[in-house]
Amino acid sequence: MDTIREAVNSVIESLYNKQLVAHIERPDYHYGDFATNVALQIAPGLGRPPREVAQELAEALQAHPLFNEVSIAGPGFINMRLTDKALAALVTTVPQAQLDGRHYVVEYSCPNAFKELHTGHLYQTVLGDMLCRLLEASGARVTRTSFGGDVGLHVARCLWGIVDTIGGEYPEKLDDVDKTPFGRARWISDCYVRGAAAYESSEQTKQAIDTLNKTIYEFHASDDHQSALAQIYWETRQWSFDYFEAFYKEIQVDTMRYYPESSTAPTGLEVVREQLAKGTVVESEGAVVFRGDETQHLHTRVFITSKGLPTYETKDIGVIWLERQEYQFDHRVLITGNDQKEYMRVVFAAAEIFDPSLSGTMTHITNGTVRFGDGKKMSSRLGNVARAIDVVNIVRDKVKELVSDPSLTDAVALGAIKYVFAKYRVGGDIAFDIDETVSLAGNSGPYIQYAHARACSILQKANQKGAPIHTGSFDSTERVLLYKLGEYTAVVEKATTEFAPHGICSYLYELAQAFNRFYEQSRIIGDEREAVRLSLVETYRDVLASGLAILGIEAVEKM
């Protein structure tokens, strides 16, 4: 598209001695390959009717070697149809490196130790991995990070539940627990539910758990690994970390640099206390607070409690400082649920006040809620959370009804899950219908995987190789497919700029439909134009594979 824009800019400068960046768009194909409204932009300054200016521009553009046909529409829109060679030159399976040289830190997933990952974690982990792949495809260097609680009240509740379950502070009894990461995570989750229920039902137990909360912080401060209770804490904490790694491997995403809250709290406390000396945070009733600003709709938040403990806000400040110190990022992207939007506005505002050099370097992306076929949100802190691994296994079972080759089950199941998460605009809720998710019809992951496998099958049956796509001439049906293939880099560029992988899903689905229409109208194997059409099939296959790779989905070669 840059080539087209440069051609239009050059003609404008030649005719009118004006320098501007023309707006170029893709109209419906029957109007042309590209269109511009630039005549309407410059006509008022020239004191002339837009259509008259458009006519002059069209005549000049018609003489340019890029264009085969240039026409006028409406009050002065210019439609441009490229030569076959120029249109083919726009086709590439490699996105433009628009972010070359930029270093991004992307923080996502963010599970808490001592809890199981639920469906929201599954969605956010998949989304974060996609955004990282999208940034990498666009030339950025990306560091994946995650941040979660290994200290705090939820840990105290769980540790109380563990001790209650094993009948006391007996670390050796942990040997009796299931040795698998997922079995241990299930056991820990049950202990958390037990502790959470006890916390709510008894004032005496509540006080005991509150005291235990302080004790856990002391394990870190004193580096206590010897006392019986500390041994239980450190052992089960590691179980959580092992479980995270096992789960990420299960869903085939890249692992993240995990920052436990215990490692960020000291840094956060140091930063907040420095700000207290500067007056950017203040003491209030024994606590340290960040005063909100009603004009910016920022509410007041406590950063250090009256008991001297760091709040989530301080730990979040700590992770920002540690990520910057360790990675010197150009830009930091944080992904959380929608419920964290206002909270993170305060944290980001505070961080930028604490260090103005952070201004404009951080983006907060919020995701919606996964809702299943009946529309219900699957979450509860009392134990009926939809576990992430359960969702994966349910989809696996459904895929077994779809594919006959067991070796394809995992690839298709994960493709189905990742695609259904990707196809919805980030921020909105996700409607997870199992039948639509695992389907070879409609806008689904298995459908796009099947489209790729079908293209591979066509190429395997061919008796010759495709001709280089940039050297051919094309008939009308071939040209329509070529036009769609040429959109890929622009689609990836927009998805990257907007952090919106759903645009890639829409494009891949539209591309597969365009190929189906082409295949219905154009014989490939045995046709006199076989070489040219095979080149289109090869490019189509490669674009599908490239797009699926950005989504973290395997491009299977059979199905």
mmCIF file of N, CA and C in Angstrom, residues 88 458-459 461-475 478 481-482 485 515 518 522-541:
data_model
loop_
_atom_site.group_PDB
_atom_site.id
_atom_site.type_symbol
_atom_site.label_atom_id
_atom_site.label_comp_id
_atom_site.label_asym_id
_atom_site.label_seq_id
_atom_site.Cartn_x
_atom_site.Cartn_y
_atom_site.Cartn_z
ATOM 1 N N ALA A 88 0.554 -8.533 -7.933
ATOM 2 C CA ALA A 88 1.285 -9.692 -7.420
ATOM 3 C C ALA A 88 2.438 -9.272 -6.517
ATOM 4 N N ILE A 458 -3.985 -30.443 -2.354
ATOM 5 C CA ILE A 458 -3.990 -30.058 -3.773
ATOM 6 C C ILE A 458 -2.568 -30.029 -4.313
ATOM 7 N N LEU A 459 -1.662 -29.441 -3.558
ATOM 8 C CA LEU A 459 -0.274 -29.325 -4.000
ATOM 9 C C LEU A 459 0.406 -30.686 -4.082
ATOM 10 N N LYS A 461 -1.008 -33.438 -4.946
ATOM 11 C CA LYS A 461 -1.540 -34.142 -6.114
ATOM 12 C C LYS A 461 -1.013 -33.579 -7.431
ATOM 13 N N ALA A 462 -0.415 -32.419 -7.391
ATOM 14 C CA ALA A 462 0.026 -31.744 -8.613
ATOM 15 C C ALA A 462 1.218 -32.468 -9.234
ATOM 16 N N ASN A 463 1.313 -32.363 -10.539
ATOM 17 C CA ASN A 463 2.415 -32.979 -11.282
ATOM 18 C C ASN A 463 3.559 -32.014 -11.545
ATOM 19 N N GLN A 464 3.389 -30.779 -11.135
ATOM 20 C CA GLN A 464 4.422 -29.781 -11.388
ATOM 21 C C GLN A 464 4.425 -28.755 -10.273
ATOM 22 N N LYS A 465 5.461 -27.932 -10.303
ATOM 23 C CA LYS A 465 5.575 -26.849 -9.330
ATOM 24 C C LYS A 465 4.859 -25.614 -9.861
ATOM 25 N N GLY A 466 4.439 -24.767 -8.947
ATOM 26 C CA GLY A 466 3.832 -23.516 -9.360
ATOM 27 C C GLY A 466 4.860 -22.558 -9.922
ATOM 28 N N ALA A 467 4.434 -21.727 -10.862
ATOM 29 C CA ALA A 467 5.321 -20.699 -11.403
ATOM 30 C C ALA A 467 5.485 -19.598 -10.364
ATOM 31 N N PRO A 468 6.614 -18.876 -10.378
ATOM 32 C CA PRO A 468 6.771 -17.747 -9.445
ATOM 33 C C PRO A 468 5.606 -16.776 -9.598
ATOM 34 N N ILE A 469 4.949 -16.474 -8.483
ATOM 35 C CA ILE A 469 3.709 -15.696 -8.547
ATOM 36 C C ILE A 469 3.920 -14.299 -9.107
ATOM 37 N N HIS A 470 5.080 -13.728 -8.943
ATOM 38 C CA HIS A 470 5.317 -12.344 -9.355
ATOM 39 C C HIS A 470 5.606 -12.212 -10.851
ATOM 40 N N THR A 471 5.643 -13.363 -11.547
ATOM 41 C CA THR A 471 5.943 -13.288 -12.987
ATOM 42 C C THR A 471 4.738 -13.603 -13.855
ATOM 43 N N GLY A 472 3.626 -13.979 -13.249
ATOM 44 C CA GLY A 472 2.484 -14.422 -14.044
ATOM 45 C C GLY A 472 1.524 -13.318 -14.433
ATOM 46 N N SER A 473 0.639 -13.663 -15.373
ATOM 47 C CA SER A 473 -0.520 -12.830 -15.659
ATOM 48 C C SER A 473 -1.743 -13.639 -15.228
ATOM 49 N N PHE A 474 -2.838 -12.955 -14.915
ATOM 50 C CA PHE A 474 -3.926 -13.628 -14.225
ATOM 51 C C PHE A 474 -5.266 -13.339 -14.884
ATOM 52 N N ASP A 475 -6.139 -14.383 -14.894
ATOM 53 C CA ASP A 475 -7.487 -14.166 -15.397
ATOM 54 C C ASP A 475 -8.341 -13.586 -14.261
ATOM 55 N N GLU A 478 -8.596 -15.692 -10.947
ATOM 56 C CA GLU A 478 -7.294 -15.716 -10.271
ATOM 57 C C GLU A 478 -7.002 -14.366 -9.610
ATOM 58 N N LEU A 481 -8.618 -13.770 -6.144
ATOM 59 C CA LEU A 481 -7.887 -14.424 -5.059
ATOM 60 C C LEU A 481 -6.573 -13.692 -4.781
ATOM 61 N N LEU A 482 -5.898 -13.275 -5.849
ATOM 62 C CA LEU A 482 -4.643 -12.544 -5.685
ATOM 63 C C LEU A 482 -4.861 -11.256 -4.894
ATOM 64 N N LEU A 485 -5.178 -12.124 -1.255
ATOM 65 C CA LEU A 485 -3.877 -12.493 -0.702
ATOM 66 C C LEU A 485 -3.034 -11.253 -0.415
ATOM 67 N N PHE A 515 -10.934 -18.473 -1.474
ATOM 68 C CA PHE A 515 -10.305 -19.599 -2.149
ATOM 69 C C PHE A 515 -11.357 -20.627 -2.575
ATOM 70 N N PHE A 518 -12.854 -19.459 -5.708
ATOM 71 C CA PHE A 518 -11.880 -19.640 -6.781
ATOM 72 C C PHE A 518 -11.822 -21.106 -7.205
ATOM 73 N N SER A 522 -12.415 -22.483 -10.950
ATOM 74 C CA SER A 522 -11.167 -22.646 -11.687
ATOM 75 C C SER A 522 -10.559 -24.020 -11.435
ATOM 76 N N ARG A 523 -10.506 -24.830 -12.467
ATOM 77 C CA ARG A 523 -9.831 -26.115 -12.368
ATOM 78 C C ARG A 523 -8.340 -25.874 -12.184
ATOM 79 N N ILE A 524 -7.726 -26.688 -11.359
ATOM 80 C CA ILE A 524 -6.295 -26.489 -11.097
ATOM 81 C C ILE A 524 -5.477 -27.611 -11.719
ATOM 82 N N ILE A 525 -5.610 -28.829 -11.182
ATOM 83 C CA ILE A 525 -4.821 -29.952 -11.679
ATOM 84 C C ILE A 525 -5.276 -30.319 -13.091
ATOM 85 N N GLY A 526 -4.316 -30.326 -14.030
ATOM 86 C CA GLY A 526 -4.626 -30.712 -15.409
ATOM 87 C C GLY A 526 -5.069 -29.575 -16.292
ATOM 88 N N ASP A 527 -5.264 -28.390 -15.757
ATOM 89 C CA ASP A 527 -5.650 -27.244 -16.569
ATOM 90 C C ASP A 527 -4.413 -26.656 -17.239
ATOM 91 N N GLU A 528 -4.618 -25.996 -18.367
ATOM 92 C CA GLU A 528 -3.490 -25.380 -19.055
ATOM 93 C C GLU A 528 -2.857 -24.263 -18.221
ATOM 94 N N ARG A 529 -3.602 -23.749 -17.268
ATOM 95 C CA ARG A 529 -3.072 -22.706 -16.377
ATOM 96 C C ARG A 529 -2.662 -23.288 -15.019
ATOM 97 N N GLU A 530 -2.366 -24.569 -15.000
ATOM 98 C CA GLU A 530 -2.044 -25.248 -13.752
ATOM 99 C C GLU A 530 -0.882 -24.581 -13.018
ATOM 100 N N ALA A 531 0.181 -24.226 -13.708
ATOM 101 C CA ALA A 531 1.368 -23.661 -13.048
ATOM 102 C C ALA A 531 1.032 -22.348 -12.335
ATOM 103 N N VAL A 532 0.269 -21.487 -13.014
ATOM 104 C CA VAL A 532 -0.114 -20.209 -12.422
ATOM 105 C C VAL A 532 -1.015 -20.437 -11.211
ATOM 106 N N ARG A 533 -1.973 -21.331 -11.353
ATOM 107 C CA ARG A 533 -2.923 -21.558 -10.270
ATOM 108 C C ARG A 533 -2.274 -22.273 -9.085
ATOM 109 N N LEU A 534 -1.310 -23.132 -9.349
ATOM 110 C CA LEU A 534 -0.581 -23.752 -8.252
ATOM 111 C C LEU A 534 0.208 -22.713 -7.465
ATOM 112 N N SER A 535 0.703 -21.691 -8.162
ATOM 113 C CA SER A 535 1.420 -20.630 -7.452
ATOM 114 C C SER A 535 0.478 -19.898 -6.497
ATOM 115 N N LEU A 536 -0.767 -19.735 -6.900
ATOM 116 C CA LEU A 536 -1.755 -19.108 -6.020
ATOM 117 C C LEU A 536 -2.078 -20.019 -4.836
ATOM 118 N N VAL A 537 -2.194 -21.328 -5.097
ATOM 119 C CA VAL A 537 -2.472 -22.261 -4.012
ATOM 120 C C VAL A 537 -1.318 -22.277 -3.013
ATOM 121 N N GLU A 538 -0.089 -22.268 -3.515
ATOM 122 C CA GLU A 538 1.081 -22.259 -2.631
ATOM 123 C C GLU A 538 1.083 -21.003 -1.750
ATOM 124 N N THR A 539 0.811 -19.875 -2.381
ATOM 125 C CA THR A 539 0.806 -18.621 -1.619
ATOM 126 C C THR A 539 -0.331 -18.616 -0.613
ATOM 127 N N TYR A 540 -1.487 -19.098 -1.020
ATOM 128 C CA TYR A 540 -2.644 -19.209 -0.128
ATOM 129 C C TYR A 540 -2.308 -20.077 1.081
ATOM 130 N N ARG A 541 -1.706 -21.226 0.832
ATOM 131 C CA ARG A 541 -1.294 -22.118 1.929
ATOM 132 C C ARG A 541 -0.344 -21.399 2.884
#
